[in-house]
Amino acid sequence: MSKTLISKTLATPALARFTAAAADRNITRASYFVVAVGVLMMVVLTVDPAYQSMHRWVDTLLWACLAFFGCEWLVRLRRAVLTQVGFSYALSFRGLIDAVAVIAVPLAFVGGADVKSAWLLGIVWILKVVPGIPGLRQLRRVLVVERGPLLSVLVIFLMVLFLASVAVYFLEHEAQPVAFASVPAALWWAVATLTTTGYGDVVPITPLGRLVAAFVMISGLGVFGLWTGILATGFAAETRRDNFLKTWESVSRVPFFAALGPAAIADVTHMLRTMDLPARTMIIRKGQVGDCMYFIAAGEVEVDLPGKKVRLGAGAFFGEMALLGNNLRSANITTTEVSKLLVLDLVDFRLLMARHPELAATIDLEAKRRAQENR
Amino acid sequence: MSKTLISKTLATPALARFTAAAADRNITRASYFVVAVGVLMMVVLTVDPAYQSMHRWVDTLLWACLAFFGCEWLVRLRRAVLTQVGFSYALSFRGLIDAVAVIAVPLAFVGGADVKSAWLLGIVWILKVVPGIPGLRQLRRVLVVERGPLLSVLVIFLMVLFLASVAVYFLEHEAQPVAFASVPAALWWAVATLTTTGYGDVVPITPLGRLVAAFVMISGLGVFGLWTGILATGFAAETRRDNFLKTWESVSRVPFFAALGPAAIADVTHMLRTMDLPARTMIIRKGQVGDCMYFIAAGEVEVDLPGKKVRLGAGAFFGEMALLGNNLRSANITTTEVSKLLVLDLVDFRLLMARHPELAATIDLEAKRRAQENR
Amino acid sequence: MSKTLISKTLATPALARFTAAAADRNITRASYFVVAVGVLMMVVLTVDPAYQSMHRWVDTLLWACLAFFGCEWLVRLRRAVLTQVGFSYALSFRGLIDAVAVIAVPLAFVGGADVKSAWLLGIVWILKVVPGIPGLRQLRRVLVVERGPLLSVLVIFLMVLFLASVAVYFLEHEAQPVAFASVPAALWWAVATLTTTGYGDVVPITPLGRLVAAFVMISGLGVFGLWTGILATGFAAETRRDNFLKTWESVSRVPFFAALGPAAIADVTHMLRTMDLPARTMIIRKGQVGDCMYFIAAGEVEVDLPGKKVRLGAGAFFGEMALLGNNLRSANITTTEVSKLLVLDLVDFRLLMARHPELAATIDLEAKRRAQENR
Amino acid sequence: MSKTLISKTLATPALARFTAAAADRNITRASYFVVAVGVLMMVVLTVDPAYQSMHRWVDTLLWACLAFFGCEWLVRLRRAVLTQVGFSYALSFRGLIDAVAVIAVPLAFVGGADVKSAWLLGIVWILKVVPGIPGLRQLRRVLVVERGPLLSVLVIFLMVLFLASVAVYFLEHEAQPVAFASVPAALWWAVATLTTTGYGDVVPITPLGRLVAAFVMISGLGVFGLWTGILATGFAAETRRDNFLKTWESVSRVPFFAALGPAAIADVTHMLRTMDLPARTMIIRKGQVGDCMYFIAAGEVEVDLPGKKVRLGAGAFFGEMALLGNNLRSANITTTEVSKLLVLDLVDFRLLMARHPELAATIDLEAKRRAQENR
């Protein structure tokens, strides 16, 4: 396709909507689907009997995937250029992945690779999923904050690896001249042992070699334990932080809490969890056991009372009755639009009531008013 | 059995009691026992020499198990219908499991499967244990709350899996055309390596293939560490929450604590642990070293003093003497009925005494009164 | 040896001292040494060339170990009888282990076992180490407190095991009639896979069997992660509790802290760590970097100042200068007798100073007085 | 080289600078590089085809590495002697490693070892990396503090190992007289199984042997879980302590915090993280999303405002605007010299503002002043 042709194509009204949605959820989902199809086809490609019986389908789908990614890239590039961030998109991780996903396979064809090998390069498509991984930012922060100790464990890992390899090469070389032919071969054994994978293709047979191997295995457990301990520690801190950040803003926008002053808001934020819900989602089902109450940070819900329907908007709360005595939910409650709720767990409800009696009074009053109204 | 026959059978007084107990502990225990027997027989069924020498026993027991589950299902269905929740039981997880447990094997016979294969379907019986697993709710909540990061790790796991498979297929295909015949074969190698299982049936032999394998093994450790870290974090939070919920209600019902006001109750709740005991259970044995005291939330205990027996009811406390100086328990104490106790550990006893001196005074006074009385 | 002979032997003055020390540290240490020798000899016993060349030594040592354990048991039994706890010792875990260690091997000889097999029963000697494992009580408490979730994970483990075994037996039986001959054989495969051990002696080869295997491996990681998470959570709680209990008593006996009142003592206890030291141990070495100070809970230390030696007894503190400006220790400090010290870390020192300014003033004053005196 | 020659060489001005830098960063980095080269050459040495084609290069580089380490050792020794700590350096871990690194290979040559074996001793060079491992001190402290429980797990590990070995030797010896020839052979199997390595070279085949093996595998998971749990617990505590120590000093030197008094400083210290930056490093990039603010503990930064450049020195703060409403950074900020910054995260910023309103007022005032100035 020549550049002029692409410009023309993009100018047609049919593609205008596609352009608008390019950075959108729908496109992203479609993109994941295409990645899945593409990877599946790549897998089928290498299974000879399957490929021979349906090679037309496979080829067509692979080309279709490539075409989709090509369009996607161009659309995104155009958008980025229009909003004057073209250069920064093209060099971002996402932009580079998008580019490589399009260019890799054709380049291999041009370079003279055989058909199968060329298509296998399409495995880079799988990297398109990376920006959408939930909680990836959180994981990355843990790795950054704990990089000191993690690096330290890695260095210890490598040191044990090399020391053990040379030792076992020394001890086993004569007994098994083929399996332990060189230090790289011993390294292969050492890495499989230290990670407790233990293929068993190369195994020491001399008593001293086995003694070293036992030490390596136990070191493997130790390294692993340290690794996990560090990650667990980092993760616990990060989880609290992440929740605080997500919740803080919503909390300070709810008038009910806003009156408390910053110290209490910080305190309350640690007790709440945000929940984003699409429209027409049932939050509370009548007759269920309730163990939390909700504050509406944004959006609206509908309470399905007998005989009438009540709507509650941003700033209101509901579900408190199940926490104040009667455990069963007394009405269905559904969102009417996209809503952001703050969830207060039973445990934290009690702590909150204990620490901020003025809130307790407000909730209690409202609960009584509602109970009377519904009678 | 025709439907009329079943109705008749259920109407007989002998089965009436069975009906009443259907949702009961005894039935549940019997059910576990039958599951164990059934699974054992299934195992024996496949061991040819064992089966040939006692096939009558095995067959009889398997049919008996099936009959038991059939009865159990019908009884439960009838109960549910009588209490007007028939539909909701039939479609609940428990109801579906109960149904499948009964229907699966006969269906296989009808469908023409051979005897062994048909009975092996009885392995679904093992799912009947699921609703009774202790702490399952807790585990499920951890998985729900941490689903974001866990999913994130899973996606990373799958990405490494596919990237490594294609890379190793590429690198090893020529050297080992049979073992790495296709990407699915390479995936098999990758999953065994990334989980550090390492069967050793398929192993890379080229230097580059081994380098990729080493990265996969180390990624395996990393994935594992993240996984564990996330679960550990979630579990720590859940354990505290679960204990708080179980303890709160009991605490607020003990007059000793009820006078403290909500803030202090929330504080105290974090220090206590509930303990449910059947009747006639010895709680404290004379002469043992004591490191906790008890509050009676419900039920009654009997203190076996020299010369007389004293009974303490709900709201009373005991075992405080061992925490106030003399470390050895001075009398046997036994429950007289099903009781719920609140346990206060030595550590928390001291914290409680420090934070709530009025409680300390009450306990001290009572301890002195008792010591005088027993002299 | 007849019973009379033993009584006589025990009556001789030479053995009187042995009797006295039976429950003692020295005996315990000797006992560990004898266990080590015994186990080593058992190992040598099974290595044919080694045994043939030195069978006299091995036999003699094994008999000597047995004799030692016999004497130890008799001495302990006698002690227990004299202090009127004979029955309770004989039935305690320790008493039973002591008895089995003595009786097992002779019984095997009497029962007609061959020499090697009989002596191999001596492996039960290794259980004599159990009561002396440091922190075993702590581990046991974690297992007790977390038994609910741990059991829950175990049940899930077993369920996955059985479901996977039957599934793989079903899928692989025809392809590998020998390896997957029965469900027990499949169970063997499943346990090696679910624990990620992966021997590779039995491996699924059909595509569906491998898919099930992949699920089992990933479940293995999950089970493992849950397991570790639960233990980590329980362990964190237990460690804090254990330290608090060990430290509390010592803290309240130090006059310096005793004046603070119970609330502050509980607070301070969380910051201190106890340290038990034998006599003549150097605690502080001149010129080292110091990051903690010490309070003497019991015992005495000697400060080696230039020109004179100062002794500090229970209730005194030292090492505070390194925390108040100059980082290097200015004198050697050694215990003169068995001492119990309370260690206050630099971090907690600062927290303590911040929260209890009156303590800060006392320490500051004393430090200045000492600095002046030493000038 | 004779001793006189070395003295002369060291006296030349060219080497004087080398001497001065010996304990320096540059030397240390060079040293790591040389270690890497040396180890790489050792690996190549054992790969026959590679070594034959370039043995001159390999030999030369190995001798060069040895010479480098020799010089380094001598320079360090001389420095230590000049500063009168010669003896203590020579016997320190670092000094001994330096000495062994130089002496090992020549000694092997003298002792008549063949060339390859002698050079392989050079693997001790890798230990030179140990003193530079980041966070090693932290890891060591965790191991020291948690040595009680860790030892306890190790003893349990060894006990299971020996009990399982003898049991499996007993059960499998007849079925597999070669693989389970002796208890040491069974120990080899047990260690590979208990660490879940599972080579598969020795595998039980009798039903009872497999049952024991299953228990060993599950124990392996348990041991591993305990191990990890202990390390995770210890690590969490150590991380907090380490950060506090690193941050405390810097915090108390910033006038902004110094006015708060010790209690508040201890509180604030837990919220800050130190960051050491070289000169000319960009800290904040215009247009990025900001989630933290910075206090300058030492050094200087340059704010690149439109039209002018403002320099901020020790005690100043910046980046607060992104936390007070507008999320995007409004200017590039770069260090002009080596600087130490204190980072205050968004979460902790809010907590700090809530707990110390006077700080909030100061920051707010300054932010307004700056906003006005830049308009």
PDB file of N, CA and C in Angstrom, chain B residues 21-83:
ATOM      1  N   ALA B  21     -32.224 -35.646  59.829  1.00  0.00           N
ATOM      2  CA  ALA B  21     -30.794 -35.467  60.072  1.00  0.00           C
ATOM      3  C   ALA B  21     -30.014 -35.157  58.802  1.00  0.00           C
ATOM      4  N   ALA B  22     -30.750 -35.062  57.678  1.00  0.00           N
ATOM      5  CA  ALA B  22     -30.045 -35.038  56.386  1.00  0.00           C
ATOM      6  C   ALA B  22     -29.033 -33.902  56.280  1.00  0.00           C
ATOM      7  N   ALA B  23     -29.389 -32.747  56.789  1.00  0.00           N
ATOM      8  CA  ALA B  23     -28.474 -31.610  56.667  1.00  0.00           C
ATOM      9  C   ALA B  23     -27.503 -31.591  57.852  1.00  0.00           C
ATOM     10  N   ASP B  24     -27.518 -32.638  58.586  1.00  0.00           N
ATOM     11  CA  ASP B  24     -26.846 -32.668  59.883  1.00  0.00           C
ATOM     12  C   ASP B  24     -25.392 -33.070  59.799  1.00  0.00           C
ATOM     13  N   ARG B  25     -24.721 -32.840  60.925  1.00  0.00           N
ATOM     14  CA  ARG B  25     -23.346 -33.218  61.070  1.00  0.00           C
ATOM     15  C   ARG B  25     -23.135 -34.715  60.850  1.00  0.00           C
ATOM     16  N   ASN B  26     -23.986 -35.529  61.479  1.00  0.00           N
ATOM     17  CA  ASN B  26     -23.786 -36.973  61.397  1.00  0.00           C
ATOM     18  C   ASN B  26     -23.827 -37.458  59.954  1.00  0.00           C
ATOM     19  N   ILE B  27     -24.826 -36.966  59.230  1.00  0.00           N
ATOM     20  CA  ILE B  27     -24.938 -37.358  57.830  1.00  0.00           C
ATOM     21  C   ILE B  27     -23.691 -36.916  57.070  1.00  0.00           C
ATOM     22  N   THR B  28     -23.250 -35.684  57.354  1.00  0.00           N
ATOM     23  CA  THR B  28     -22.103 -35.163  56.637  1.00  0.00           C
ATOM     24  C   THR B  28     -20.888 -36.047  56.892  1.00  0.00           C
ATOM     25  N   ARG B  29     -20.716 -36.423  58.170  1.00  0.00           N
ATOM     26  CA  ARG B  29     -19.577 -37.296  58.471  1.00  0.00           C
ATOM     27  C   ARG B  29     -19.697 -38.633  57.775  1.00  0.00           C
ATOM     28  N   ALA B  30     -20.913 -39.206  57.820  1.00  0.00           N
ATOM     29  CA  ALA B  30     -21.142 -40.478  57.140  1.00  0.00           C
ATOM     30  C   ALA B  30     -20.819 -40.307  55.661  1.00  0.00           C
ATOM     31  N   SER B  31     -21.243 -39.168  55.122  1.00  0.00           N
ATOM     32  CA  SER B  31     -21.019 -38.893  53.715  1.00  0.00           C
ATOM     33  C   SER B  31     -19.525 -38.899  53.391  1.00  0.00           C
ATOM     34  N   TYR B  32     -18.712 -38.243  54.254  1.00  0.00           N
ATOM     35  CA  TYR B  32     -17.267 -38.239  54.029  1.00  0.00           C
ATOM     36  C   TYR B  32     -16.718 -39.656  54.034  1.00  0.00           C
ATOM     37  N   PHE B  33     -17.233 -40.460  54.985  1.00  0.00           N
ATOM     38  CA  PHE B  33     -16.762 -41.834  55.098  1.00  0.00           C
ATOM     39  C   PHE B  33     -17.083 -42.607  53.822  1.00  0.00           C
ATOM     40  N   VAL B  34     -18.310 -42.410  53.339  1.00  0.00           N
ATOM     41  CA  VAL B  34     -18.725 -43.116  52.122  1.00  0.00           C
ATOM     42  C   VAL B  34     -17.875 -42.663  50.935  1.00  0.00           C
ATOM     43  N   VAL B  35     -17.580 -41.362  50.877  1.00  0.00           N
ATOM     44  CA  VAL B  35     -16.714 -40.871  49.798  1.00  0.00           C
ATOM     45  C   VAL B  35     -15.365 -41.585  49.868  1.00  0.00           C
ATOM     46  N   ALA B  36     -14.798 -41.669  51.061  1.00  0.00           N
ATOM     47  CA  ALA B  36     -13.496 -42.321  51.224  1.00  0.00           C
ATOM     48  C   ALA B  36     -13.557 -43.766  50.761  1.00  0.00           C
ATOM     49  N   VAL B  37     -14.607 -44.487  51.197  1.00  0.00           N
ATOM     50  CA  VAL B  37     -14.749 -45.891  50.790  1.00  0.00           C
ATOM     51  C   VAL B  37     -14.880 -45.983  49.272  1.00  0.00           C
ATOM     52  N   GLY B  38     -15.734 -45.137  48.716  1.00  0.00           N
ATOM     53  CA  GLY B  38     -15.966 -45.171  47.278  1.00  0.00           C
ATOM     54  C   GLY B  38     -14.694 -44.950  46.494  1.00  0.00           C
ATOM     55  N   VAL B  39     -13.927 -43.918  46.871  1.00  0.00           N
ATOM     56  CA  VAL B  39     -12.694 -43.615  46.144  1.00  0.00           C
ATOM     57  C   VAL B  39     -11.700 -44.759  46.290  1.00  0.00           C
ATOM     58  N   LEU B  40     -11.624 -45.341  47.482  1.00  0.00           N
ATOM     59  CA  LEU B  40     -10.719 -46.469  47.709  1.00  0.00           C
ATOM     60  C   LEU B  40     -11.080 -47.636  46.791  1.00  0.00           C
ATOM     61  N   MET B  41     -12.383 -47.914  46.690  1.00  0.00           N
ATOM     62  CA  MET B  41     -12.825 -49.019  45.837  1.00  0.00           C
ATOM     63  C   MET B  41     -12.476 -48.740  44.376  1.00  0.00           C
ATOM     64  N   MET B  42     -12.668 -47.493  43.973  1.00  0.00           N
ATOM     65  CA  MET B  42     -12.302 -47.111  42.603  1.00  0.00           C
ATOM     66  C   MET B  42     -10.827 -47.387  42.330  1.00  0.00           C
ATOM     67  N   VAL B  43     -10.002 -47.061  43.333  1.00  0.00           N
ATOM     68  CA  VAL B  43      -8.572 -47.306  43.188  1.00  0.00           C
ATOM     69  C   VAL B  43      -8.312 -48.803  43.062  1.00  0.00           C
ATOM     70  N   VAL B  44      -8.970 -49.594  43.938  1.00  0.00           N
ATOM     71  CA  VAL B  44      -8.770 -51.054  43.908  1.00  0.00           C
ATOM     72  C   VAL B  44      -9.222 -51.623  42.564  1.00  0.00           C
ATOM     73  N   LEU B  45     -10.305 -51.082  42.061  1.00  0.00           N
ATOM     74  CA  LEU B  45     -10.888 -51.537  40.788  1.00  0.00           C
ATOM     75  C   LEU B  45      -9.855 -51.611  39.665  1.00  0.00           C
ATOM     76  N   THR B  46      -8.891 -50.665  39.685  1.00  0.00           N
ATOM     77  CA  THR B  46      -7.949 -50.596  38.569  1.00  0.00           C
ATOM     78  C   THR B  46      -6.704 -51.444  38.804  1.00  0.00           C
ATOM     79  N   VAL B  47      -6.556 -51.990  40.027  1.00  0.00           N
ATOM     80  CA  VAL B  47      -5.400 -52.843  40.310  1.00  0.00           C
ATOM     81  C   VAL B  47      -5.814 -54.283  40.026  1.00  0.00           C
ATOM     82  N   ASP B  48      -5.417 -54.794  38.859  1.00  0.00           N
ATOM     83  CA  ASP B  48      -5.969 -56.063  38.393  1.00  0.00           C
ATOM     84  C   ASP B  48      -5.902 -57.206  39.401  1.00  0.00           C
ATOM     85  N   PRO B  49      -4.760 -57.559  39.950  1.00  0.00           N
ATOM     86  CA  PRO B  49      -4.744 -58.716  40.866  1.00  0.00           C
ATOM     87  C   PRO B  49      -5.674 -58.520  42.060  1.00  0.00           C
ATOM     88  N   ALA B  50      -5.654 -57.332  42.635  1.00  0.00           N
ATOM     89  CA  ALA B  50      -6.497 -57.075  43.797  1.00  0.00           C
ATOM     90  C   ALA B  50      -7.974 -57.197  43.441  1.00  0.00           C
ATOM     91  N   TYR B  51      -8.336 -56.637  42.286  1.00  0.00           N
ATOM     92  CA  TYR B  51      -9.741 -56.659  41.888  1.00  0.00           C
ATOM     93  C   TYR B  51     -10.225 -58.089  41.646  1.00  0.00           C
ATOM     94  N   GLN B  52      -9.373 -58.895  40.959  1.00  0.00           N
ATOM     95  CA  GLN B  52      -9.797 -60.252  40.659  1.00  0.00           C
ATOM     96  C   GLN B  52     -10.054 -61.066  41.918  1.00  0.00           C
ATOM     97  N   SER B  53      -9.237 -60.837  42.953  1.00  0.00           N
ATOM     98  CA  SER B  53      -9.384 -61.656  44.155  1.00  0.00           C
ATOM     99  C   SER B  53     -10.558 -61.205  45.030  1.00  0.00           C
ATOM    100  N   MET B  54     -11.045 -60.004  44.841  1.00  0.00           N
ATOM    101  CA  MET B  54     -12.162 -59.584  45.713  1.00  0.00           C
ATOM    102  C   MET B  54     -13.144 -58.689  44.970  1.00  0.00           C
ATOM    103  N   HIS B  55     -13.441 -59.073  43.720  1.00  0.00           N
ATOM    104  CA  HIS B  55     -14.296 -58.205  42.899  1.00  0.00           C
ATOM    105  C   HIS B  55     -15.716 -58.108  43.450  1.00  0.00           C
ATOM    106  N   ARG B  56     -16.165 -59.145  44.178  1.00  0.00           N
ATOM    107  CA  ARG B  56     -17.527 -59.085  44.721  1.00  0.00           C
ATOM    108  C   ARG B  56     -17.644 -57.954  45.735  1.00  0.00           C
ATOM    109  N   TRP B  57     -16.691 -57.939  46.673  1.00  0.00           N
ATOM    110  CA  TRP B  57     -16.681 -56.880  47.686  1.00  0.00           C
ATOM    111  C   TRP B  57     -16.672 -55.502  47.044  1.00  0.00           C
ATOM    112  N   VAL B  58     -15.747 -55.337  46.095  1.00  0.00           N
ATOM    113  CA  VAL B  58     -15.586 -54.029  45.463  1.00  0.00           C
ATOM    114  C   VAL B  58     -16.875 -53.594  44.790  1.00  0.00           C
ATOM    115  N   ASP B  59     -17.449 -54.502  43.976  1.00  0.00           N
ATOM    116  CA  ASP B  59     -18.679 -54.161  43.268  1.00  0.00           C
ATOM    117  C   ASP B  59     -19.794 -53.803  44.243  1.00  0.00           C
ATOM    118  N   THR B  60     -19.950 -54.645  45.271  1.00  0.00           N
ATOM    119  CA  THR B  60     -21.013 -54.397  46.251  1.00  0.00           C
ATOM    120  C   THR B  60     -20.848 -53.022  46.892  1.00  0.00           C
ATOM    121  N   LEU B  61     -19.632 -52.739  47.342  1.00  0.00           N
ATOM    122  CA  LEU B  61     -19.397 -51.474  48.025  1.00  0.00           C
ATOM    123  C   LEU B  61     -19.643 -50.284  47.106  1.00  0.00           C
ATOM    124  N   LEU B  62     -19.221 -50.412  45.842  1.00  0.00           N
ATOM    125  CA  LEU B  62     -19.440 -49.299  44.910  1.00  0.00           C
ATOM    126  C   LEU B  62     -20.925 -49.040  44.735  1.00  0.00           C
ATOM    127  N   TRP B  63     -21.708 -50.130  44.550  1.00  0.00           N
ATOM    128  CA  TRP B  63     -23.162 -49.961  44.410  1.00  0.00           C
ATOM    129  C   TRP B  63     -23.757 -49.364  45.679  1.00  0.00           C
ATOM    130  N   ALA B  64     -23.225 -49.801  46.827  1.00  0.00           N
ATOM    131  CA  ALA B  64     -23.729 -49.272  48.101  1.00  0.00           C
ATOM    132  C   ALA B  64     -23.470 -47.769  48.196  1.00  0.00           C
ATOM    133  N   CYS B  65     -22.278 -47.363  47.807  1.00  0.00           N
ATOM    134  CA  CYS B  65     -21.941 -45.931  47.830  1.00  0.00           C
ATOM    135  C   CYS B  65     -22.918 -45.156  46.957  1.00  0.00           C
ATOM    136  N   LEU B  66     -23.099 -45.660  45.743  1.00  0.00           N
ATOM    137  CA  LEU B  66     -23.991 -44.976  44.818  1.00  0.00           C
ATOM    138  C   LEU B  66     -25.388 -44.868  45.419  1.00  0.00           C
ATOM    139  N   ALA B  67     -25.856 -45.973  46.037  1.00  0.00           N
ATOM    140  CA  ALA B  67     -27.190 -45.980  46.646  1.00  0.00           C
ATOM    141  C   ALA B  67     -27.259 -44.939  47.759  1.00  0.00           C
ATOM    142  N   PHE B  68     -26.205 -44.871  48.587  1.00  0.00           N
ATOM    143  CA  PHE B  68     -26.178 -43.892  49.672  1.00  0.00           C
ATOM    144  C   PHE B  68     -26.310 -42.474  49.131  1.00  0.00           C
ATOM    145  N   PHE B  69     -25.541 -42.178  48.099  1.00  0.00           N
ATOM    146  CA  PHE B  69     -25.581 -40.819  47.545  1.00  0.00           C
ATOM    147  C   PHE B  69     -26.941 -40.537  46.936  1.00  0.00           C
ATOM    148  N   GLY B  70     -27.535 -41.572  46.325  1.00  0.00           N
ATOM    149  CA  GLY B  70     -28.870 -41.410  45.765  1.00  0.00           C
ATOM    150  C   GLY B  70     -29.867 -41.023  46.852  1.00  0.00           C
ATOM    151  N   CYS B  71     -29.850 -41.802  47.935  1.00  0.00           N
ATOM    152  CA  CYS B  71     -30.761 -41.499  49.054  1.00  0.00           C
ATOM    153  C   CYS B  71     -30.520 -40.092  49.569  1.00  0.00           C
ATOM    154  N   GLU B  72     -29.257 -39.801  49.790  1.00  0.00           N
ATOM    155  CA  GLU B  72     -28.904 -38.495  50.340  1.00  0.00           C
ATOM    156  C   GLU B  72     -29.459 -37.376  49.471  1.00  0.00           C
ATOM    157  N   TRP B  73     -29.306 -37.526  48.166  1.00  0.00           N
ATOM    158  CA  TRP B  73     -29.770 -36.491  47.239  1.00  0.00           C
ATOM    159  C   TRP B  73     -31.283 -36.322  47.341  1.00  0.00           C
ATOM    160  N   LEU B  74     -31.975 -37.485  47.324  1.00  0.00           N
ATOM    161  CA  LEU B  74     -33.439 -37.428  47.362  1.00  0.00           C
ATOM    162  C   LEU B  74     -33.913 -36.789  48.657  1.00  0.00           C
ATOM    163  N   VAL B  75     -33.296 -37.190  49.769  1.00  0.00           N
ATOM    164  CA  VAL B  75     -33.688 -36.638  51.062  1.00  0.00           C
ATOM    165  C   VAL B  75     -33.488 -35.138  51.084  1.00  0.00           C
ATOM    166  N   ARG B  76     -32.333 -34.725  50.592  1.00  0.00           N
ATOM    167  CA  ARG B  76     -32.045 -33.289  50.587  1.00  0.00           C
ATOM    168  C   ARG B  76     -32.995 -32.531  49.680  1.00  0.00           C
ATOM    169  N   LEU B  77     -33.276 -33.131  48.512  1.00  0.00           N
ATOM    170  CA  LEU B  77     -34.197 -32.493  47.572  1.00  0.00           C
ATOM    171  C   LEU B  77     -35.557 -32.319  48.237  1.00  0.00           C
ATOM    172  N   ARG B  78     -36.035 -33.368  48.906  1.00  0.00           N
ATOM    173  CA  ARG B  78     -37.358 -33.347  49.543  1.00  0.00           C
ATOM    174  C   ARG B  78     -37.409 -32.244  50.613  1.00  0.00           C
ATOM    175  N   ARG B  79     -36.367 -32.235  51.490  1.00  0.00           N
ATOM    176  CA  ARG B  79     -36.252 -31.193  52.504  1.00  0.00           C
ATOM    177  C   ARG B  79     -36.326 -29.809  51.888  1.00  0.00           C
ATOM    178  N   ALA B  80     -35.550 -29.634  50.802  1.00  0.00           N
ATOM    179  CA  ALA B  80     -35.491 -28.323  50.152  1.00  0.00           C
ATOM    180  C   ALA B  80     -36.858 -27.951  49.602  1.00  0.00           C
ATOM    181  N   VAL B  81     -37.550 -28.928  48.997  1.00  0.00           N
ATOM    182  CA  VAL B  81     -38.878 -28.665  48.443  1.00  0.00           C
ATOM    183  C   VAL B  81     -39.837 -28.288  49.573  1.00  0.00           C
ATOM    184  N   LEU B  82     -39.757 -29.036  50.677  1.00  0.00           N
ATOM    185  CA  LEU B  82     -40.653 -28.768  51.809  1.00  0.00           C
ATOM    186  C   LEU B  82     -40.444 -27.364  52.369  1.00  0.00           C
ATOM    187  N   THR B  83     -39.176 -26.911  52.403  1.00  0.00           N
ATOM    188  CA  THR B  83     -38.910 -25.565  52.922  1.00  0.00           C
ATOM    189  C   THR B  83     -38.905 -24.535  51.798  1.00  0.00           C
TER     190      THR B  83
END
